[in-house]
XYZ file of C-alpha atoms in Angstrom:
643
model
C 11.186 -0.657 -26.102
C 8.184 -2.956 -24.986
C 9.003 -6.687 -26.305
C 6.041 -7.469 -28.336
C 4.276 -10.880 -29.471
C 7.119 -13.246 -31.336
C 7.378 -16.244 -33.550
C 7.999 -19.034 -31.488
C 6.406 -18.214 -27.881
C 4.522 -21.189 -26.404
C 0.487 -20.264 -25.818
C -1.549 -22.965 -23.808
C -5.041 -23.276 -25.227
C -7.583 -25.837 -23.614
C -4.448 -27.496 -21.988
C -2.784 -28.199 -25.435
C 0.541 -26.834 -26.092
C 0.748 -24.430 -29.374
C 4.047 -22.713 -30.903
C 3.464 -19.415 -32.972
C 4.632 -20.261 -36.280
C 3.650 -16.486 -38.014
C 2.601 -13.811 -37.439
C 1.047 -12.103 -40.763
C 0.258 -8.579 -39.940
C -0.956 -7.216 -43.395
C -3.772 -9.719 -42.831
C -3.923 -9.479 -39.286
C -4.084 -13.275 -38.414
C -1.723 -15.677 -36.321
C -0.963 -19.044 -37.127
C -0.040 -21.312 -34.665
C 1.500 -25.283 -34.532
C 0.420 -27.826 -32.141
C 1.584 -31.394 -31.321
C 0.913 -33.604 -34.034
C 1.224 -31.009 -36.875
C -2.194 -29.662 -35.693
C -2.332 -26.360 -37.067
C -4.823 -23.367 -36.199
C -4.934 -19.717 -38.178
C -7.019 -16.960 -35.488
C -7.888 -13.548 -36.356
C -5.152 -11.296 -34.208
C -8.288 -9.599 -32.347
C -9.855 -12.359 -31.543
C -6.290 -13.808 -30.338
C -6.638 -11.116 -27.752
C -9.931 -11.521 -26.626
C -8.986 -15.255 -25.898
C -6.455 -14.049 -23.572
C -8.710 -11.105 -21.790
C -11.708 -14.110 -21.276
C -8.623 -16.479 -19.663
C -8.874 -19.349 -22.638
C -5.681 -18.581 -23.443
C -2.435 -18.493 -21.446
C 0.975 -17.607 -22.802
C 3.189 -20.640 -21.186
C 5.351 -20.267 -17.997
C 2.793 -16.627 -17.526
C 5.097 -13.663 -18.757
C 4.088 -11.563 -16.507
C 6.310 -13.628 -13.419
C 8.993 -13.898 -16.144
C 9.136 -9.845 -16.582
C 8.072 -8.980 -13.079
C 9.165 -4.933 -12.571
C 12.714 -5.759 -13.515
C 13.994 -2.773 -15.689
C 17.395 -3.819 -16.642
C 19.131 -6.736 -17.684
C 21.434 -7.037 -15.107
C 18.507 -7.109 -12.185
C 16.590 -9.563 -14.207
C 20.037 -12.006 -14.625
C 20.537 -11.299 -11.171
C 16.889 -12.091 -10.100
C 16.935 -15.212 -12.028
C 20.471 -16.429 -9.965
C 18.716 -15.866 -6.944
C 15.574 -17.885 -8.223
C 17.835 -21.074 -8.736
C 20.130 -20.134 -5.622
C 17.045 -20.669 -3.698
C 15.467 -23.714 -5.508
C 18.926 -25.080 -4.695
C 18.948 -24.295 -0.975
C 15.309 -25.616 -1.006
C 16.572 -28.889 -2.239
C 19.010 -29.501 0.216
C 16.038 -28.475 3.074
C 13.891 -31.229 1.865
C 17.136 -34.000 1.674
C 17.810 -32.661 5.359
C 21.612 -31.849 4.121
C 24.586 -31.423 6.290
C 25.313 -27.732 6.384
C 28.931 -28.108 4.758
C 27.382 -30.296 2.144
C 25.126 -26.736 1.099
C 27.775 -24.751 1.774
C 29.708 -26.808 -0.611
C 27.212 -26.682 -3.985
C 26.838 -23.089 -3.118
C 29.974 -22.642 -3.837
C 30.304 -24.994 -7.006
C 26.881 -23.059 -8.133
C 28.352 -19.532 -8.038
C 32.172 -20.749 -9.839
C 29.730 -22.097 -12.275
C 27.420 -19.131 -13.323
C 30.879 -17.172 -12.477
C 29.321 -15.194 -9.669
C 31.120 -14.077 -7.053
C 30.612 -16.587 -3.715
C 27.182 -15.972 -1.754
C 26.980 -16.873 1.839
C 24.593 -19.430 2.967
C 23.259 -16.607 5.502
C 22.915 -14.511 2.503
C 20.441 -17.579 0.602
C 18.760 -17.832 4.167
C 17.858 -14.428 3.697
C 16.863 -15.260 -0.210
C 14.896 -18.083 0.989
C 12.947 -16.118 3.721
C 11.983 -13.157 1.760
C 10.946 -15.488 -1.421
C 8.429 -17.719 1.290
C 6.900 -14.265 2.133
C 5.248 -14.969 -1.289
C 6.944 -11.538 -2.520
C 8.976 -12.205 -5.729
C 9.795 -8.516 -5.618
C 11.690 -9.364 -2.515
C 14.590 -11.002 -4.763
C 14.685 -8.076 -7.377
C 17.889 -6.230 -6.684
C 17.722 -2.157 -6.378
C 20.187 -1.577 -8.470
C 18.834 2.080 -9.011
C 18.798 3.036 -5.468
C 22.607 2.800 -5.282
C 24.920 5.135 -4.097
C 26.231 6.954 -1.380
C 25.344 6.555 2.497
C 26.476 10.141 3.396
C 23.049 12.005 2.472
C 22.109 12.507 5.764
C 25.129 14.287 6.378
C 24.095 16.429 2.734
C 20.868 17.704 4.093
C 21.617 21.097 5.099
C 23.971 21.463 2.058
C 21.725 20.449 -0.320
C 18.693 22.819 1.073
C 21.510 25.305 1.198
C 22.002 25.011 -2.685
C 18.292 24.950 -3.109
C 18.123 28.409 -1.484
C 20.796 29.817 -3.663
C 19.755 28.114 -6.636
C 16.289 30.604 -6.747
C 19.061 33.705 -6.248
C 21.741 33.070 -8.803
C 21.407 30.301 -11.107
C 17.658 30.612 -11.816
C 17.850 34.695 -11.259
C 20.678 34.807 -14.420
C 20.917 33.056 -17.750
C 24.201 33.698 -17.780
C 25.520 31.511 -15.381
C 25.851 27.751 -16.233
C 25.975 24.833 -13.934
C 29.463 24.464 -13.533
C 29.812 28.142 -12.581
C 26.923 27.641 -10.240
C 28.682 25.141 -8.592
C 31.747 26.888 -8.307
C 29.721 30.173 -6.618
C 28.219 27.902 -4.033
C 31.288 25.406 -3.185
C 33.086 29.218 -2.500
C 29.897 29.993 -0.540
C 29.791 26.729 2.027
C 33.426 27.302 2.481
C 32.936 30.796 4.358
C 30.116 29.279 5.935
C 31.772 26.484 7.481
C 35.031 28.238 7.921
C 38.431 26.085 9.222
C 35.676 23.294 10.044
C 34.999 22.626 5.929
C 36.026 19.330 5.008
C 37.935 18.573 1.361
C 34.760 18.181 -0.252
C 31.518 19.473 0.941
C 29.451 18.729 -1.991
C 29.967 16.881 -5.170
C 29.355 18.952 -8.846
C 27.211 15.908 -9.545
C 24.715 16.042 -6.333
C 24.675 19.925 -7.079
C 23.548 19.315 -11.095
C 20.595 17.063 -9.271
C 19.760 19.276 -7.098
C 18.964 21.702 -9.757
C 17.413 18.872 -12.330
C 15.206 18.172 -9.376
C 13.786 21.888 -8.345
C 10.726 22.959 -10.430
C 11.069 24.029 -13.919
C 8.661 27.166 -12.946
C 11.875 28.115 -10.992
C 13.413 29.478 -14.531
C 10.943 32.058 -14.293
C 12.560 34.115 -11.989
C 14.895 35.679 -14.658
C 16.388 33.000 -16.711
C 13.783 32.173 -19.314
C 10.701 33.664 -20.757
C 7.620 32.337 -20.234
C 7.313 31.675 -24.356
C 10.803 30.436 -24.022
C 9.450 28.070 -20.920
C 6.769 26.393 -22.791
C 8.765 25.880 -25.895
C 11.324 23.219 -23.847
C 8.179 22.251 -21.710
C 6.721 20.842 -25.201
C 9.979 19.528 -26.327
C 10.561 17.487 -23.004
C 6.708 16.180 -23.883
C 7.332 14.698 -27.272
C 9.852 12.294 -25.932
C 7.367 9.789 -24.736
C 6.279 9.246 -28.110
C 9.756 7.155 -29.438
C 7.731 3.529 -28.387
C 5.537 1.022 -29.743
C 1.620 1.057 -28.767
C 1.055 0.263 -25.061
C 4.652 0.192 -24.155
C 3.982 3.717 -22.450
C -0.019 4.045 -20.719
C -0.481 7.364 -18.758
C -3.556 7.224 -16.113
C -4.860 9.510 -13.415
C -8.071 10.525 -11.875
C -10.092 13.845 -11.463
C -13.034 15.117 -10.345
C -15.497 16.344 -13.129
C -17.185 19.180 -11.859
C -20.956 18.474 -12.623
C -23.442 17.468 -10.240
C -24.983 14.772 -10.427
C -28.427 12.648 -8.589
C -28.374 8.898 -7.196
C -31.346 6.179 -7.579
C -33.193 8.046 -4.945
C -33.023 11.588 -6.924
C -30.670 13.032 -4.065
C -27.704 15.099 -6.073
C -24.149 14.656 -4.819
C -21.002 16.827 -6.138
C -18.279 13.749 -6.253
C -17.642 12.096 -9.461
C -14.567 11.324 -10.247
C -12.974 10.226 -13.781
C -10.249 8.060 -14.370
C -8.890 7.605 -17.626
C -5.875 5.202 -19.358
C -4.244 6.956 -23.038
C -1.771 5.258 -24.738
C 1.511 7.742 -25.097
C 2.110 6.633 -29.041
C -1.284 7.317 -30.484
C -3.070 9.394 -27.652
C -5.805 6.402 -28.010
C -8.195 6.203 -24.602
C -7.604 2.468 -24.098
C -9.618 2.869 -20.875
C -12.263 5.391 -19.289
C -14.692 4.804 -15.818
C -16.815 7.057 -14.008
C -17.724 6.801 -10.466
C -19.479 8.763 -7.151
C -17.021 9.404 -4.615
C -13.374 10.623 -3.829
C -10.118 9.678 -6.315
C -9.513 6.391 -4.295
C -7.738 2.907 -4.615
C -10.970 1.120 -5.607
C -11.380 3.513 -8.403
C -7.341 2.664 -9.646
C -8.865 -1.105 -9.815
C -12.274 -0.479 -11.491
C -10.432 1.576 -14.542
C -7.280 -1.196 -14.288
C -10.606 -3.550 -14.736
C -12.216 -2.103 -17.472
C -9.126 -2.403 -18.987
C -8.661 -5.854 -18.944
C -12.473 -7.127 -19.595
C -12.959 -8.886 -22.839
C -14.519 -6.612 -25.872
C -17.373 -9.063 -25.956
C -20.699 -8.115 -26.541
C -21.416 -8.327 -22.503
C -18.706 -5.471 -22.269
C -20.389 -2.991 -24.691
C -23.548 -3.856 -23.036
C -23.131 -2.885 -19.658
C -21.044 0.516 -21.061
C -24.816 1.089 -22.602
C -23.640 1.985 -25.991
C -24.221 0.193 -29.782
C -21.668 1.285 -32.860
C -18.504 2.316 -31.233
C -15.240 -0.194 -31.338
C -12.620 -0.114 -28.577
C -9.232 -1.716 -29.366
C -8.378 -4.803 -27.779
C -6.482 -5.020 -24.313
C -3.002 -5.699 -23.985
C 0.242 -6.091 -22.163
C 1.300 -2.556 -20.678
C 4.795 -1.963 -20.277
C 4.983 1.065 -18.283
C 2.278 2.939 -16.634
C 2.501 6.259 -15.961
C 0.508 7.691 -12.671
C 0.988 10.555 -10.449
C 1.953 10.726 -6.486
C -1.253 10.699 -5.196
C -2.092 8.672 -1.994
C -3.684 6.205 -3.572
C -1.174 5.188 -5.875
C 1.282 3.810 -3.005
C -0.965 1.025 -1.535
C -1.054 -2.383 -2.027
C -2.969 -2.533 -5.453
C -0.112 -0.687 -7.050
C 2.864 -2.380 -5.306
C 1.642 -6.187 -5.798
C -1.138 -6.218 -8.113
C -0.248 -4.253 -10.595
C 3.701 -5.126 -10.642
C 2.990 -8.907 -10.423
C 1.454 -8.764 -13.878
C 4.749 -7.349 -15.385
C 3.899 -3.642 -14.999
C 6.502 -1.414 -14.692
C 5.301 1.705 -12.494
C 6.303 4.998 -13.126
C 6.127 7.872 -10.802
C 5.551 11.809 -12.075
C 7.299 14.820 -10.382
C 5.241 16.417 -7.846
C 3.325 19.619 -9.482
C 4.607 18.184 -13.295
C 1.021 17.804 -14.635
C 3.102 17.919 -18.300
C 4.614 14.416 -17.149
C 1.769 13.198 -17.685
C 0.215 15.593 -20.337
C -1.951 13.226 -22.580
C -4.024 11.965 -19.944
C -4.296 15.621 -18.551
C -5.113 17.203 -21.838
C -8.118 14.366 -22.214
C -9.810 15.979 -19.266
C -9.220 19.475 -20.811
C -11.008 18.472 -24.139
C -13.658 16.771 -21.765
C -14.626 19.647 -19.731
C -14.181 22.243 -22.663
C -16.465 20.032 -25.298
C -18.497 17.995 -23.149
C -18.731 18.662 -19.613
C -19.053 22.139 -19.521
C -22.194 21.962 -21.600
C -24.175 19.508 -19.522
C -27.097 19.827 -17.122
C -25.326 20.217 -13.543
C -22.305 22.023 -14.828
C -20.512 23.648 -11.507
C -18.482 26.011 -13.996
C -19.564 28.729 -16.094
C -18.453 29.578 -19.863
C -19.256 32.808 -18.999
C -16.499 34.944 -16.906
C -18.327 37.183 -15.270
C -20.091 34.431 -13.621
C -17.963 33.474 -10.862
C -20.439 30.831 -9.040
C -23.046 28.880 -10.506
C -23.697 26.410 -8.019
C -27.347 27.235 -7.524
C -27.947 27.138 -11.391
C -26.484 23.689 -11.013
C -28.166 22.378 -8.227
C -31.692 23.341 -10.170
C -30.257 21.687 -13.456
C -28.873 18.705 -12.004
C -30.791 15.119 -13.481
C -27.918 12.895 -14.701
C -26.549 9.791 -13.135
C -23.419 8.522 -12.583
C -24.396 5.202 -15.230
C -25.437 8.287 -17.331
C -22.331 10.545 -17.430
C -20.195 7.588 -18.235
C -22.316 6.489 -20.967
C -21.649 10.132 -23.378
C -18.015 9.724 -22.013
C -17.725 7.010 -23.586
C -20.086 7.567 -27.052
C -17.969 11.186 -26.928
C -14.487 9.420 -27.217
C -14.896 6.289 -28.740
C -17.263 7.945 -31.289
C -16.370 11.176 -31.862
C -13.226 12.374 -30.721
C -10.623 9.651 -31.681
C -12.253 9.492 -35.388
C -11.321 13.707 -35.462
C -8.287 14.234 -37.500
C -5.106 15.327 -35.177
C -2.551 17.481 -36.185
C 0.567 15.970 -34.269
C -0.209 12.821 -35.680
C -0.193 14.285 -38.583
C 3.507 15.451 -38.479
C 4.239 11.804 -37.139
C 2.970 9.451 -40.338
C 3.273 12.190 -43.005
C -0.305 12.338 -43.426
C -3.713 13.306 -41.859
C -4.389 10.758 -39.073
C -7.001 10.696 -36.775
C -6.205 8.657 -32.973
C -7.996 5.439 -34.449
C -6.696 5.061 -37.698
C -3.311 5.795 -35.939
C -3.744 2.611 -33.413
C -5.052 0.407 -36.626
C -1.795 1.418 -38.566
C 0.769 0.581 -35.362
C -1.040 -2.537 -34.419
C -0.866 -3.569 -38.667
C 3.595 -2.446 -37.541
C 3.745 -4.148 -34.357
C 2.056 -6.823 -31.877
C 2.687 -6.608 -27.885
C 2.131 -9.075 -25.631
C -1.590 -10.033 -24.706
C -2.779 -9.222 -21.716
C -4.082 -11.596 -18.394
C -6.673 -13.017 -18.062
C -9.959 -10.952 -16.463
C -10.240 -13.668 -13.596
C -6.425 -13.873 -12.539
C -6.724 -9.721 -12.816
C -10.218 -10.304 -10.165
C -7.951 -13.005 -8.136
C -4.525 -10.529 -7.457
C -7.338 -8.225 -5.179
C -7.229 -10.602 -2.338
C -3.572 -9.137 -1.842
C -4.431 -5.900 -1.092
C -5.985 -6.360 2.498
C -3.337 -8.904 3.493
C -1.603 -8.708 6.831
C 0.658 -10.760 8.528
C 0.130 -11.996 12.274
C 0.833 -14.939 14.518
C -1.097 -18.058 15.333
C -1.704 -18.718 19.121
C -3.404 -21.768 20.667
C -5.999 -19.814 20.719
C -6.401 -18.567 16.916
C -5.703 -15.360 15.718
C -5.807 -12.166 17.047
C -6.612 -9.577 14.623
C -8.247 -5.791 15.000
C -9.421 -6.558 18.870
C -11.092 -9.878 17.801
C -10.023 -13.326 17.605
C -10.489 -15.654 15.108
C -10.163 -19.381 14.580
C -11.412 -22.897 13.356
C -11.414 -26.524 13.906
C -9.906 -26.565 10.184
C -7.623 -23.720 10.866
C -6.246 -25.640 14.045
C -5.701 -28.827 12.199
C -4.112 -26.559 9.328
C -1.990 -25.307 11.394
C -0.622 -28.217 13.354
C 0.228 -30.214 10.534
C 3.799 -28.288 10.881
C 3.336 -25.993 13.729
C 4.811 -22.812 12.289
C 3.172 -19.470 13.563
C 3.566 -17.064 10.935
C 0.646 -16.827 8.647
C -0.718 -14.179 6.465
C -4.397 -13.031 7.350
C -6.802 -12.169 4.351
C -9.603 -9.738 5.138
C -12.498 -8.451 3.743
C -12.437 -4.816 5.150
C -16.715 -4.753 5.018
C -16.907 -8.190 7.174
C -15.618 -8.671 10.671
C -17.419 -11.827 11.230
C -14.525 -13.793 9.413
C -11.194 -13.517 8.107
C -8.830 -16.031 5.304
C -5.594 -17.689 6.658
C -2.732 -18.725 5.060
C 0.559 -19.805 5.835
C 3.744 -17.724 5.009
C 5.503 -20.430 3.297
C 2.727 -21.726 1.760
C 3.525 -21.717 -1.765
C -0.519 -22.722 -3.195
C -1.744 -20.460 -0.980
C -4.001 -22.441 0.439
C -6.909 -20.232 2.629
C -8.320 -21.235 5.456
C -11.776 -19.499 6.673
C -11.925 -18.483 10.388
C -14.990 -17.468 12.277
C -15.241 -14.875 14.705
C -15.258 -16.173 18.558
C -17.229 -13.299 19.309
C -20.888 -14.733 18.958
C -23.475 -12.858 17.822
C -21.701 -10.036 16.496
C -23.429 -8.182 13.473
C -21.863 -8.733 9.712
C -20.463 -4.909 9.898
C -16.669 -3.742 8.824
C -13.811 -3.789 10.812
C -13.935 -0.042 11.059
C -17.633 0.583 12.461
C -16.609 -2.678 14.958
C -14.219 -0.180 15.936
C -16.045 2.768 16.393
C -18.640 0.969 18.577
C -16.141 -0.779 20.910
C -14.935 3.183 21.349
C -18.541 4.403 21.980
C -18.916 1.010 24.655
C -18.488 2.377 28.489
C -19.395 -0.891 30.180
C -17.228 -2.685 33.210
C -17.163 -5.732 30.862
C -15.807 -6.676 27.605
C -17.799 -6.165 25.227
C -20.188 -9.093 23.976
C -21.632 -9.878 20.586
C -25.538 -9.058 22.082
C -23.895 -5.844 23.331
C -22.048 -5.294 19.918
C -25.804 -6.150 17.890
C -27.886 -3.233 20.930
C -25.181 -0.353 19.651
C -25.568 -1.136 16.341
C -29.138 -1.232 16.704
C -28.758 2.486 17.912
C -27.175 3.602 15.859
C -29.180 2.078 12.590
C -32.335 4.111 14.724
C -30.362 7.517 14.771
C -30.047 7.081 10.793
C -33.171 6.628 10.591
C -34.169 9.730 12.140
C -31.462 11.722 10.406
C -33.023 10.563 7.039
C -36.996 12.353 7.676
C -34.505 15.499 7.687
C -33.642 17.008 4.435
C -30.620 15.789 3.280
C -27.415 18.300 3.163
C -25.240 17.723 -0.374
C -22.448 16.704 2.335
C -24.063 13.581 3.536
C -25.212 12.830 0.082
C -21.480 12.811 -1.013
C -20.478 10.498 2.128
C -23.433 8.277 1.132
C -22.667 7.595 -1.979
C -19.112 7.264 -1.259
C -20.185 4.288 1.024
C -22.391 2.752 -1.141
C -19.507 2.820 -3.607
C -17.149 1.456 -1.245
C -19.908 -1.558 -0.111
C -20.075 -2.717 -4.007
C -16.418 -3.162 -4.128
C -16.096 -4.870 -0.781
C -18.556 -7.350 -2.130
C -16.321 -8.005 -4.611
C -13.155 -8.570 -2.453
C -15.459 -10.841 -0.097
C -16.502 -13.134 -3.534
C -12.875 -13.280 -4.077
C -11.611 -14.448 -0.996
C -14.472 -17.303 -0.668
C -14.667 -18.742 -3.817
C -11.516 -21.030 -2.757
C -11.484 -20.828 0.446
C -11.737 -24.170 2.804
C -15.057 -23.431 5.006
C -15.500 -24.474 8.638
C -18.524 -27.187 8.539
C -21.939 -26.218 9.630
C -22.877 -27.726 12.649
C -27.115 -27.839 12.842
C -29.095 -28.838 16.025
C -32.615 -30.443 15.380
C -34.875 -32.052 18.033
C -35.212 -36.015 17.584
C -38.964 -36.638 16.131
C -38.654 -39.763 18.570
C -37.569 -38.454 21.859
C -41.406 -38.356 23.360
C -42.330 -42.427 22.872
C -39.117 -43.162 25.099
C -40.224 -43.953 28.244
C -38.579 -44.456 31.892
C -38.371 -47.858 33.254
C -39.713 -48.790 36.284
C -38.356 -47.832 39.710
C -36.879 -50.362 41.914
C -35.464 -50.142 45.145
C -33.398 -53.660 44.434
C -34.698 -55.602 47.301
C -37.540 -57.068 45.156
């Protein structure tokens, strides 16, 4: 269960320490103690919305605290190797003898009652924590077990195989039995080769567990029988609190849609965020393009942004009331690609986010999130103007109809998402909420009653949210005494070069903005403020284009050179002119899609670019201007020294 909001945590407001003294829910307020015996009562919403706009901070930030650690055991053990290396760090800055460390070490782990850790072992602690990757010291205790599964391979595909003939073919065979029929079966395989045990009973019940339920419907259930323990497996999600389980994913809405210049484009793609207890849409965004990772962080955004009057104003809508943000315990998302970059693994995770994976082809794993797009297409979607699919089934392709109907927006489509949900649909009375509080309940009167139960945690702040996107275009390189050589340029400073002397280590962390290839951000691994250091191009002249179009014209460059920035600024130049003459052509809905896509792509690179500059230490700016006085100078006379 997610913890929750407790008497006695320590919140930070305007630098002054308070203590939460209550926490009177059937009035919904919060009163809190200060130093002094100053004492402060805040409505619980608006004790939220302090912590979305960054005013307040809970103390010692939770989110470090509770960092992706399931279990108790990998969060004691995370916390011993926390002090293990804030020992071995002491001892690096006294410049201690190696027995001496060796020595507390020891005294350290009889002490906590750990077994004895090697000082290579710390070393290793130590190098992974200067990485600036606190995930690095979280132990995997749930990838344990054995080391013989590439030996298991063919076994294991060999039970697959059989598992479709007999076990999923007949009802009547359980999983012992199963495992008994195929143990016999490997054995006059392998013959006088087969070894004591081929396969354990245990890897053979995963196997099973782990092969699609469809598979019963070879012989050993019904389809009715099917979707009865399909909606059973469903309802367990809903034993939690509010926002201890979130389910998200993206799809692509199929209505077509035009841009500012009235061009229409066939990608727009919806994300959505439902909490698991009261099926409430805590989240929704619309945008033009592809499912992507930038579209993950715009709907992880919205999330986060403080239900201020600015927020309902830019979602364009007056008399709807969206609950509060808060602390998510686990998020639920699918496999898609972009779920496994960088904005998953240390964004998300390093504000206490536990991340959840779905089977492949399990849509139910996820089914609240999945059956909000099904009520979306079925009672608002399918109805409007640019609507790819018919209600009709005898129409089987309706794209011209839709090309001739299409006139809404992007901005537009969002705005009756959101008036649909957040003033319709979660005010409509549901049915399995119904059989959950013993009374008709409708989604928000649901959320009002758990929140009036239960408090979580509040959420980060918006800006520290905005500040964790500089991590994902991080990568890690080596400074030369040159600078730095990243993506066939080099980069460096006269303040990088003085940064980087101070200690002479070589490691450092580069921080790009994937839009700009003009500059990059340094840092140094063990940097622990994470200081960045702005480095200029060497190249001069080169155009202010991405890192991936720099690439594309040094491939396109067939010169006996290398390539200059002038050179760099003429292909460009070309290549701006063959746009040009594309565009008096009527445009295909193709290139409309990849247009927008880009456009898309350029707004959120803007905002990575803001990110990494607003602390960054700039090079200076040197200026050359002609003295006003250089013309009354004049020579002195000539003299051949003989006078």
């Amino acid at each position: 269960m997610s913890e929750g909001l407790k008497v006695g945590m320590v919140t930070k407001i305007n630098g002054d320490l308070f203590v939460i003294d209550e926490i009177l829910l059937s009035i919904n307020t919060v009163r809190l103690v200060g130093s002094g015996g100053a004492r402060l009562e805040i409505d619980c919403d608006k004790f939220y919305e302090k912590f979305s706009s960054g005013e307040f901070v809970l103390n010692k930030e939770f989110e470090v605290a509770k960092y992706s650690v399931d279990s108790d055991a990998a969060r004691e053990e995370t916390q011993f190797r926390m002090e293990l290396v804030d020992l071995y760090k002491d001892h690096l800055e006294k410049c201690s003898k190696k027995t001496d460390v060796e020595r507390d070490i020891s005294i350290f782990c009889f002490k906590r009652g750990h077994k004895p850790v090697r000082l290579r072992t710390v070393r290793e602690y130590y190098k992974k924590y200067a990485d600036g990757n606190y995930a690095a010291l979280v132990p995997n205790y749930g990838g344990r077990g054995g080391c013989g599964w590439s030996s298991k391979k063919e076994y294991v595909e060999f039970v697959k195989q059989k598992a479709i003939e007999i076990y999923f073919a007949d009802d009547k065979v359980n999983k012992r039995g199963f495992y008994k029929q195929v143990d016999e079966l490997l054995r006059q395989k392998l013959g006088d080769q087969a070894p004591e045990i081929i396969i354990s009973e245990s890897t053979c019940s995963r196997t099973l567990e782990g092969l699609p339920v469809r598979s019963a419907l070879n012989g050993r259930l019904s389809k009715k029988e099917l979707n009865l323990e399909e909606r059973r497996a469903i309802k367990k999600y809903r034993d939690c609190r509010v926002f201890a389980v979130v389910e998200l994913d993206a799809c692509t809405i199929d209505v077509m849609s035009v841009d500012e210049h009235g061009r229409k484009h066939t990608e727009v793609t919806l994300y959505l965020m439902r909490d698991v207890r009261t099926s409430y849409p805590v989240a929704v965004y619309v945008m033009a393009g592809k499912p992507s990772e930038m579209g993950l962080y715009k709907i992880l955004e919205q999330f986060y942004k403080p239900r201020d009057e600015a927020y309902y104003k830019s979602l364009g809508v007056n008399g709807v009331n969206i609950v509060s943000a808060a602390h998510i315990g686990v998020l639920v998302i699918d496999n898609a690609s972009e779920h496994f970059g960088k904005l998953v693994w240390e964004v998300i995770r390093r504000l206490g986010v536990i991340v959840k994976n779905t089977r492949q082809y399990r849509g139910d794993d996820k089914g609240y999130v999945e059956s909000g797009f099904s009520i979306l297409n079925k009672r608002l979607l399918g109805f409007m103007p640019g609507a790819k699919k018919s209600n009709d089934k005898r129409v089987k392709n309706r794209m011209a109809k839709a090309d001739e109907e299409a006139c809404y927006s992007v901005e537009y489509i969002f705005k009756e998402i959101v008036e649909f949900f957040y003033g319709t649909y979660i005010h409509e009375l549901r049915p399995d909420l119904g059989f959950i509080y013993g009374k008709p309940m409708t989604i928000a009167q649901a959320m009002e009653k758990e929140l009036s139960l239960f408090k979580p945690l509040p959420p980060p702040s918006l800006d520290k949210f905005k500040k964790l996107i500089v991590t994902m275009h991080c990568e890690e390189r080596k400074y030369q005494h040159y600078g730095v050589d990243f993506k066939n340029f080099q980069f460096n400073s006269t303040e990088l070069a003085r940064y980087m002397d101070k200690s002479g280590e070589k490691s450092v962390l580069v921080y790009f903005n994937p839009a700009d290839c003009t500059k990059i951000y340094v840092a140094k691994k063990s940097d622990r403020e994470g200081t960045l250091i702005e480095a200029q191009n060497k190249m001069l002249g080169i155009p202010e284009i991405s890192f991936e179009e720099a690439s594309s014209l040094l491939a396109e460059y067939s010169g006996d050179h290398i390539m200059t920035g002038k050179e760099f600024q003429r292909i460009y130049a070309r290549k701006l002119m063959k746009f040009t003459e594309d565009s008096r052509r009527k445009p295909k809905v193709k290139d409309v899609n990849k247009s927008v896509r880009n456009n898309t792509k350029k707004e959120f690179n803007q905002e990575v670019g803001k990110a990494l500059s607003k602390d960054a230490v700039k090079p200076k700016q040197v200026t050359f201007s002609e003295a006003s006085h250089d013309d009354d100078i004049t020579p002195s006379e000539w003299s051949s020294g003989h006078d």
